[in-house]
Short mmCIF file of C-alpha atoms (C1' of nucleotides) in Angstrom, two decimals:
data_model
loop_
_atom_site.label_atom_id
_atom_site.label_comp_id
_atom_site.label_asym_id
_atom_site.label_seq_id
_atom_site.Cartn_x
_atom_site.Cartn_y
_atom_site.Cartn_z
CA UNK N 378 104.43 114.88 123.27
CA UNK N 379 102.63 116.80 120.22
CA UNK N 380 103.13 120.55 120.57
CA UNK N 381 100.23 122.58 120.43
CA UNK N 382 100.57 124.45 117.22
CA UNK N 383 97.40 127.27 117.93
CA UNK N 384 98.68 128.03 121.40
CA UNK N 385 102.98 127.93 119.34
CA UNK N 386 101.34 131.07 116.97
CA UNK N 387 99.47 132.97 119.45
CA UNK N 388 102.41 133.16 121.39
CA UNK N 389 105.09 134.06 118.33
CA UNK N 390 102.86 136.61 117.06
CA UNK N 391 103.49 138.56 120.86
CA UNK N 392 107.04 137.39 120.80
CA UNK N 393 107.10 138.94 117.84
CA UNK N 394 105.84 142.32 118.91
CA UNK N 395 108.27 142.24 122.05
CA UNK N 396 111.06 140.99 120.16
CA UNK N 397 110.63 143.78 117.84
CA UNK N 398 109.93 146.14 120.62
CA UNK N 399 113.17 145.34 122.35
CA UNK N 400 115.53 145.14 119.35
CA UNK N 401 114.31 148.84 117.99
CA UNK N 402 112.80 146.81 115.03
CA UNK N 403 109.74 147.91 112.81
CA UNK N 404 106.58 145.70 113.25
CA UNK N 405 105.99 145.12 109.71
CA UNK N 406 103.20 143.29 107.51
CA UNK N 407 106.13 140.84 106.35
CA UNK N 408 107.31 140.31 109.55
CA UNK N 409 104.27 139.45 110.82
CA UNK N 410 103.09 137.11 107.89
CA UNK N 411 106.36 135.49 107.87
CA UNK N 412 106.89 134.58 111.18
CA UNK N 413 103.23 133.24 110.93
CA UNK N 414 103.67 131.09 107.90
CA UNK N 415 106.93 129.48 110.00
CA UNK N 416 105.35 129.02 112.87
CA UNK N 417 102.41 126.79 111.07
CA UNK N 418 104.17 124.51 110.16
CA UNK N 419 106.48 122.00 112.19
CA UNK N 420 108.08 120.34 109.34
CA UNK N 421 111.68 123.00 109.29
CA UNK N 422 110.56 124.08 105.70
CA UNK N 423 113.75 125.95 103.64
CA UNK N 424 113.45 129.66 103.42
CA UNK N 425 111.93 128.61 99.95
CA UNK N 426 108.75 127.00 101.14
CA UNK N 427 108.20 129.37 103.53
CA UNK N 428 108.13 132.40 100.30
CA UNK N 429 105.76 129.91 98.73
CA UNK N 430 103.27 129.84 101.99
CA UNK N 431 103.58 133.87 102.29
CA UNK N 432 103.00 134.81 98.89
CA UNK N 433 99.53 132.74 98.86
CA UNK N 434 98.87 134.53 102.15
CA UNK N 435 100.15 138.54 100.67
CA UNK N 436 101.19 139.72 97.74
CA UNK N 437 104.01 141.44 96.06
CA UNK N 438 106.10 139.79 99.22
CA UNK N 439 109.94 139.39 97.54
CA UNK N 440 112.00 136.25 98.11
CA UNK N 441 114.84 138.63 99.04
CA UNK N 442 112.68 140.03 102.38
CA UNK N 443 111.61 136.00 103.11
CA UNK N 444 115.62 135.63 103.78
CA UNK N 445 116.20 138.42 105.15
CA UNK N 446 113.69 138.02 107.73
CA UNK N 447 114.42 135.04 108.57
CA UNK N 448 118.08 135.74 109.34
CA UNK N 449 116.44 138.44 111.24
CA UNK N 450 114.35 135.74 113.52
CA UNK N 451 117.21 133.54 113.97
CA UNK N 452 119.83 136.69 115.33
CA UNK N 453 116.73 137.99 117.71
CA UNK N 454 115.66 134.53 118.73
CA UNK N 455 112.68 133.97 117.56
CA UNK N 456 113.63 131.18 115.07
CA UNK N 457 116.40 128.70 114.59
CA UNK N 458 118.34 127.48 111.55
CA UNK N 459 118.72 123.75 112.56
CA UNK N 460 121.38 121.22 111.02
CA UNK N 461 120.64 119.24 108.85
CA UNK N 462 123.14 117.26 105.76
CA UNK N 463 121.38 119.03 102.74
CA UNK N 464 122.78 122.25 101.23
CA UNK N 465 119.99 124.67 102.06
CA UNK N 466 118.87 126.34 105.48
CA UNK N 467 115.62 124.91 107.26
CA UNK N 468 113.85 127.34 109.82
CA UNK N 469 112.33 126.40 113.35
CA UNK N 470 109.97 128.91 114.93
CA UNK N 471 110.26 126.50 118.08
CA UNK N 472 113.25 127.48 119.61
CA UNK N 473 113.05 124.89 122.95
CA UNK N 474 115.36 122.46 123.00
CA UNK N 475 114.08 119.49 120.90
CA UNK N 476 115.20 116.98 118.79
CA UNK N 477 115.14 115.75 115.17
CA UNK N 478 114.88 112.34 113.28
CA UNK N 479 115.91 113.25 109.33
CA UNK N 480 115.40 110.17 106.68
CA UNK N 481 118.42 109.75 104.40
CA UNK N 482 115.20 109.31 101.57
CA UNK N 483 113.32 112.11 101.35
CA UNK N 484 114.82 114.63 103.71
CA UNK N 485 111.67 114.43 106.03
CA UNK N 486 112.42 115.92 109.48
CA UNK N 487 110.65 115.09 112.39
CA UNK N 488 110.68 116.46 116.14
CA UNK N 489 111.48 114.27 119.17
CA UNK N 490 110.30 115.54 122.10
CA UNK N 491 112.01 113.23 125.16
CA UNK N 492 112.70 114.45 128.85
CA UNK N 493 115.64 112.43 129.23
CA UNK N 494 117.22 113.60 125.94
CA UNK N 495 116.96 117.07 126.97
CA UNK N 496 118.69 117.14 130.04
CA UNK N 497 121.80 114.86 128.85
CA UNK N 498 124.87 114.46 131.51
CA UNK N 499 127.55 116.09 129.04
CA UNK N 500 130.60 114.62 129.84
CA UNK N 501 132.87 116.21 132.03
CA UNK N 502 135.71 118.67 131.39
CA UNK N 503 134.18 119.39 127.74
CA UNK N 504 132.73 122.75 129.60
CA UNK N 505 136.45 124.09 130.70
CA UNK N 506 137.10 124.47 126.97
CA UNK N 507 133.90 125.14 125.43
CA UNK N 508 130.81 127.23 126.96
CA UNK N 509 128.00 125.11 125.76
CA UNK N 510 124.43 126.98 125.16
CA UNK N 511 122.65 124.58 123.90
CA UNK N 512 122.45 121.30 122.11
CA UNK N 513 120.41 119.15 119.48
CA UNK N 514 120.23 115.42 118.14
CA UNK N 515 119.86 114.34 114.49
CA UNK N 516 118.89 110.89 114.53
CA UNK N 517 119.43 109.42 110.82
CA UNK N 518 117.79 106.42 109.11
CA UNK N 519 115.00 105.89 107.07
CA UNK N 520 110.69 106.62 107.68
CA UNK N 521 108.16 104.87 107.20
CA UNK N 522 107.42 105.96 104.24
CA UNK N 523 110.28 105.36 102.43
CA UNK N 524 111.14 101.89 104.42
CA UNK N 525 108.46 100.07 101.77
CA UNK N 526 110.82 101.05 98.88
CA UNK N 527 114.28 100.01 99.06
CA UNK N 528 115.88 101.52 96.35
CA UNK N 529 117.43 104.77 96.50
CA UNK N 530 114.38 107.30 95.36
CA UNK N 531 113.70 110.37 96.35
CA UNK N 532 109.97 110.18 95.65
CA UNK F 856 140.29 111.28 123.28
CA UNK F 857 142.47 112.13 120.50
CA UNK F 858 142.19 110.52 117.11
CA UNK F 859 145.45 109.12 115.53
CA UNK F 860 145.45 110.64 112.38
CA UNK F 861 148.35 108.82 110.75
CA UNK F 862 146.33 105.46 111.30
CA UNK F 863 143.09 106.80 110.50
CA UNK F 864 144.60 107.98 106.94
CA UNK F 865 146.09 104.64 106.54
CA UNK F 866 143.03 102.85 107.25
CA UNK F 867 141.18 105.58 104.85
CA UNK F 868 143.88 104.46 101.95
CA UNK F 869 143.14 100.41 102.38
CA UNK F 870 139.33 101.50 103.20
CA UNK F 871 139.05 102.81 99.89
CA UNK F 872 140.91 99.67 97.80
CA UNK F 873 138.37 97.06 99.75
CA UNK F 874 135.56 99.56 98.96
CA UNK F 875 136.13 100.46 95.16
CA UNK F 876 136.73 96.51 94.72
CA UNK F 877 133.51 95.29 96.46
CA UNK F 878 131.22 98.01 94.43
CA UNK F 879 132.83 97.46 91.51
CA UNK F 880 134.42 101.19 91.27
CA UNK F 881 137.72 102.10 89.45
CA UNK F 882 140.18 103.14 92.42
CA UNK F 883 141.18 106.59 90.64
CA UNK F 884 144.23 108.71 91.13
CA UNK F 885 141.33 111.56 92.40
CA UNK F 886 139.86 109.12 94.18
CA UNK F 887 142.88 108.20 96.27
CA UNK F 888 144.10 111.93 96.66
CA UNK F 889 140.53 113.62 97.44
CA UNK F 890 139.96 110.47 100.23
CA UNK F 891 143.60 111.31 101.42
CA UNK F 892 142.40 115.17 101.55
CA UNK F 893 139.82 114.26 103.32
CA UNK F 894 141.09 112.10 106.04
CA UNK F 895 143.93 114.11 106.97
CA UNK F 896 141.85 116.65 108.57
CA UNK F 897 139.62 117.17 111.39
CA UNK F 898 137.96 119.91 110.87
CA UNK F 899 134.59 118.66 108.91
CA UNK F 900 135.86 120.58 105.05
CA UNK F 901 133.10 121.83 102.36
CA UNK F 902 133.45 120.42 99.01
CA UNK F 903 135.22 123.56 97.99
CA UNK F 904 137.67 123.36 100.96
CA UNK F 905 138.55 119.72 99.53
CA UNK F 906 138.99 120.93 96.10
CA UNK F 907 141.77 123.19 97.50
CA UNK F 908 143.63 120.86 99.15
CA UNK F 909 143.54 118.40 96.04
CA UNK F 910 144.90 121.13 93.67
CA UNK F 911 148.06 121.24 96.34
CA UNK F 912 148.72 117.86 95.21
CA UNK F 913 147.63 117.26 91.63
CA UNK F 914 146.90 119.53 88.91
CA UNK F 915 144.01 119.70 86.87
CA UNK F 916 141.41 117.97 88.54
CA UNK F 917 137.98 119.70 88.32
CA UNK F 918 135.73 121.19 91.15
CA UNK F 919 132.91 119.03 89.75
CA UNK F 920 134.87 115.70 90.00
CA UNK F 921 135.16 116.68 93.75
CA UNK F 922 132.11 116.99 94.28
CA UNK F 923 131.07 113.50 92.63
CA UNK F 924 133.73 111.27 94.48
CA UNK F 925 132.68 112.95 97.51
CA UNK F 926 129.12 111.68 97.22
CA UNK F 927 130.45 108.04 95.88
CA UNK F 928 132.67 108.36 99.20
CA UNK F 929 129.06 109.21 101.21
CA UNK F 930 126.94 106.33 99.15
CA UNK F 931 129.77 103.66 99.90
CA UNK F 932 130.43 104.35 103.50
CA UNK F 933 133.77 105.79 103.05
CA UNK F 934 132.53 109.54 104.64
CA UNK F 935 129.68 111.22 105.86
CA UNK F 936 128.09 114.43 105.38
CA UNK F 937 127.92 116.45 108.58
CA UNK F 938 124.57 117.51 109.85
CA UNK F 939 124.94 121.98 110.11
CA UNK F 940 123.05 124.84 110.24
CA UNK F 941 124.66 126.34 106.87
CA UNK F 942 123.54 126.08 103.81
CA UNK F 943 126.88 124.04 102.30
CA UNK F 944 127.73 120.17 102.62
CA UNK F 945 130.09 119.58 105.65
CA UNK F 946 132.35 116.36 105.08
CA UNK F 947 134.04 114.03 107.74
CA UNK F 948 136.39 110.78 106.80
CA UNK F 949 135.66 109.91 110.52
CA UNK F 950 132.19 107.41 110.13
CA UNK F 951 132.21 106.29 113.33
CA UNK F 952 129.29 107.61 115.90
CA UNK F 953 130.75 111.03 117.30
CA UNK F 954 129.31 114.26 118.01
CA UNK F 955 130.26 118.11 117.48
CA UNK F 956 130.89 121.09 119.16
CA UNK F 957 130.16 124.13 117.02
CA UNK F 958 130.68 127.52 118.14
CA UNK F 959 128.43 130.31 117.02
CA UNK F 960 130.08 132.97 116.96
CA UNK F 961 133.53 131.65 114.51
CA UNK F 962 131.83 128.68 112.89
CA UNK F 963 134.56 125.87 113.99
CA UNK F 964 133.33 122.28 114.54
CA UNK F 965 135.52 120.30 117.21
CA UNK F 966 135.06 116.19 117.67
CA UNK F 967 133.22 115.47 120.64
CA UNK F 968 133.97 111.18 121.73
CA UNK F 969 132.54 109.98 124.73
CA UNK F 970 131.07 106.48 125.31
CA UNK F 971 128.21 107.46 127.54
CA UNK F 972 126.96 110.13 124.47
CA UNK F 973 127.21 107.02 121.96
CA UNK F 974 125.32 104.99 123.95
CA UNK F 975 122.04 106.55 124.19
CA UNK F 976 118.43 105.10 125.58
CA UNK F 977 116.75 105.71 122.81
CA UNK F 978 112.94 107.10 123.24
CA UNK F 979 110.67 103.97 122.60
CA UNK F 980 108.21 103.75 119.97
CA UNK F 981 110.50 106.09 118.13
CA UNK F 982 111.18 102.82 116.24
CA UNK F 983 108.01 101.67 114.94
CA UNK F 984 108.19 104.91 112.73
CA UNK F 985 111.14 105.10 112.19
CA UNK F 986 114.44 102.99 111.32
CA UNK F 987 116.97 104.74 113.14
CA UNK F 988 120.51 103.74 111.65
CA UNK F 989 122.77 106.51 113.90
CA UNK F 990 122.75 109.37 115.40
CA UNK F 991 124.78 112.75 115.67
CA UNK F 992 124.73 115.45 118.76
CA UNK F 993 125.76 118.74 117.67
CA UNK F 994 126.62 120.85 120.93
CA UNK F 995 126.57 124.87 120.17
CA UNK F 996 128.21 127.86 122.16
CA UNK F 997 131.46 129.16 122.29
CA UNK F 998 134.57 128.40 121.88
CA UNK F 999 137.65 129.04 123.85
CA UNK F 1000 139.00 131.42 121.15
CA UNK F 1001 136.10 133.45 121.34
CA UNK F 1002 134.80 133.47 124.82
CA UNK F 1003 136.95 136.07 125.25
CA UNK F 1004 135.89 138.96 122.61
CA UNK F 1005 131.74 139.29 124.06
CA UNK F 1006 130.82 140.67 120.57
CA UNK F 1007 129.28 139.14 118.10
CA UNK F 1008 132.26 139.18 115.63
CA UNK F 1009 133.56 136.73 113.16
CA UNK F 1010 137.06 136.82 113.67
"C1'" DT L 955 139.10 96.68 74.53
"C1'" DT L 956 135.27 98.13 77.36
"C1'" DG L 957 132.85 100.86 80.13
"C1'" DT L 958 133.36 103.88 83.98
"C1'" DA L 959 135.34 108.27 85.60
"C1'" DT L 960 136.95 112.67 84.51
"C1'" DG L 961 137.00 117.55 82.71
"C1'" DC L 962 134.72 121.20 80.68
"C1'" DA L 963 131.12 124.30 80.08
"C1'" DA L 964 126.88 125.54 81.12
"C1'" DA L 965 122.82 125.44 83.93
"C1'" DA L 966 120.44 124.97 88.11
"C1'" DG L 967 119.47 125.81 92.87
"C1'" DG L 968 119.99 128.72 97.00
"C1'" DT L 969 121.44 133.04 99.00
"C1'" DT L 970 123.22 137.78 99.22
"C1'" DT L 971 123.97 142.63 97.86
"C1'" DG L 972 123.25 147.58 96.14
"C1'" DC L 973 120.14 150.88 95.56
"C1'" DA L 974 115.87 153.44 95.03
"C1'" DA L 975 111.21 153.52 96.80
"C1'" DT L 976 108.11 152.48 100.50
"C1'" DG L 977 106.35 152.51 104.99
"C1'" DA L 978 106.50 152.15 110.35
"C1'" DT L 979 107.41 155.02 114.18
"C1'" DA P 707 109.97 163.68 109.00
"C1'" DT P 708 113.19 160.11 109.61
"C1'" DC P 709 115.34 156.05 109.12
"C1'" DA P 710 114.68 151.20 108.82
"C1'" DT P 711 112.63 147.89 105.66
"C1'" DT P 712 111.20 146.36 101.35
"C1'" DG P 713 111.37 145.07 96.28
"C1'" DC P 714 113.93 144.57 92.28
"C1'" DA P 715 117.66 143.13 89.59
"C1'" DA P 716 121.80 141.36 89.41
"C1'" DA P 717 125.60 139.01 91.44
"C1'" DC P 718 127.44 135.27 94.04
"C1'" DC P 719 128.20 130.78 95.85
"C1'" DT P 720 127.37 125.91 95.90
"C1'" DT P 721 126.01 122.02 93.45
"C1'" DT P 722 124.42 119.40 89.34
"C1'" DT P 723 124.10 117.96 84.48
"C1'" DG P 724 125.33 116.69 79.50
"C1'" DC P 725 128.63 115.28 76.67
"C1'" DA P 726 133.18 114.13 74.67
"C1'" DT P 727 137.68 112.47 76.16
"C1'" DA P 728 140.72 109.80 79.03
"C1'" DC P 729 141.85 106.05 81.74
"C1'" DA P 730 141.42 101.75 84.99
"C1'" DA P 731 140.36 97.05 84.65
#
DNA sequence: TTGTATGCAAAAGGTTTGCAATGAT
DNA sequence: ATCATTGCAAACCTTTTGCATACAA
């Protein structure tokens, strides 16, 4: 149930060429490097951490272009903002339909990958009123690595 | 599928005596009105959408104060911050397991109840890393409202 | 009376905007 | 050459913090 992360960037970076292709969209250095740096990692990092992981790979990249990329990804499709309860946006490059266990700790997220979560009998007559796309679990509760301590850190 | 509103308020207002007695909390007037804010509406408020509604009813309580009673109301039970994609803190007086339809295109959350949904199998071995306390399905498309207009407009 | 909760002001994140300069096509 | 994209600075929005005052118990 891992994902293969090599074979995840290989296939953004030519997403990302035909995305950009399709849309009318320049093929940038900062597109590229972002997109990269997201796609790396599989822990939803904030538009923040992903700035931190592009300047060490370029520099002179701006915040500002970080964001505005990534809103970028997320309207063409090649990223997703998922939901989580904290008051910042984290960025998928994985765009399948997965799901997500987040600790009420230390923020953590972690993907669930489960066949019979993903194809879900929604219950019936929701679909007259709403066309549904799409859909995602957050499982809450605590990880392992914050189950050891039971006071209410953040460490 | 309906919730009753009137009761659920009325079980908010007792809700919050039992509560602020058992942890030792002082049951405020902002208390009282920014839990009755809360509960009488469905539609999952910001902080700043609260603070509205309490200024209707009493003057001169501060933005910050809502924001601090609504995090005693998360830390005691009494609410729960909504999982969502944007970067602001989504409340809900509604604790019990439920899930949400949001649509993409206007940015309205609807209740979704069904007993199947709540009821889940969850994925095994999920549980050796990880102490799973609820969990939330957040459905996306479109709404009625805006199935109609096929642009990608806000209204 | 005692200690918690509130209000204020200010700061601290996180995100967006306007505009000139840069760079991809 | 042209127009989209970037970088910068500043604004904006949401949330948090420190401290003195007010208020529930």
């Amino acid at each position: 149930m891992e994902r293969d992360l090599i074979a995840l960037c290989k296939n953004k970076a030519s997403e990302l060429e035909a995305a950009c292709r399709k849309n009318g969209l320049a093929l940038t250095i900062q597109r590229r490097v972002i997109l990269e740096c997201l796609a790396s990692r599989t822990d939803h990092p904030t538009a923040d951490q992903v700035y931190e992981d592009v300047c060490v790979k370029i520099k002179g990249v701006s915040r500002t272009t970080v964001y505005r990329v990534l809103e970028t990804f997320v309207s063409i499709g090649l990223a997703k903002k998922i939901s989580n309860p904290e008051s910042k946006a984290r960025f998928d490059a994985d765009t399948t339909r997965h799901h997500h266990l987040t600790c009420t700790a230390c923020g953590v997220v972690l993907d669930v990958f489960d066949n019979d979560l993903n194809n879900l009998r929604l219950p019936s007559g929701i679909e007259r009123d709403f066309e549904i796309t799409d859909y995602s679990i957050t499982f809450t509760g605590t990880c392992s690595a914050c189950s050891g301590h039971r006071t209410k850190d953040h460490g």
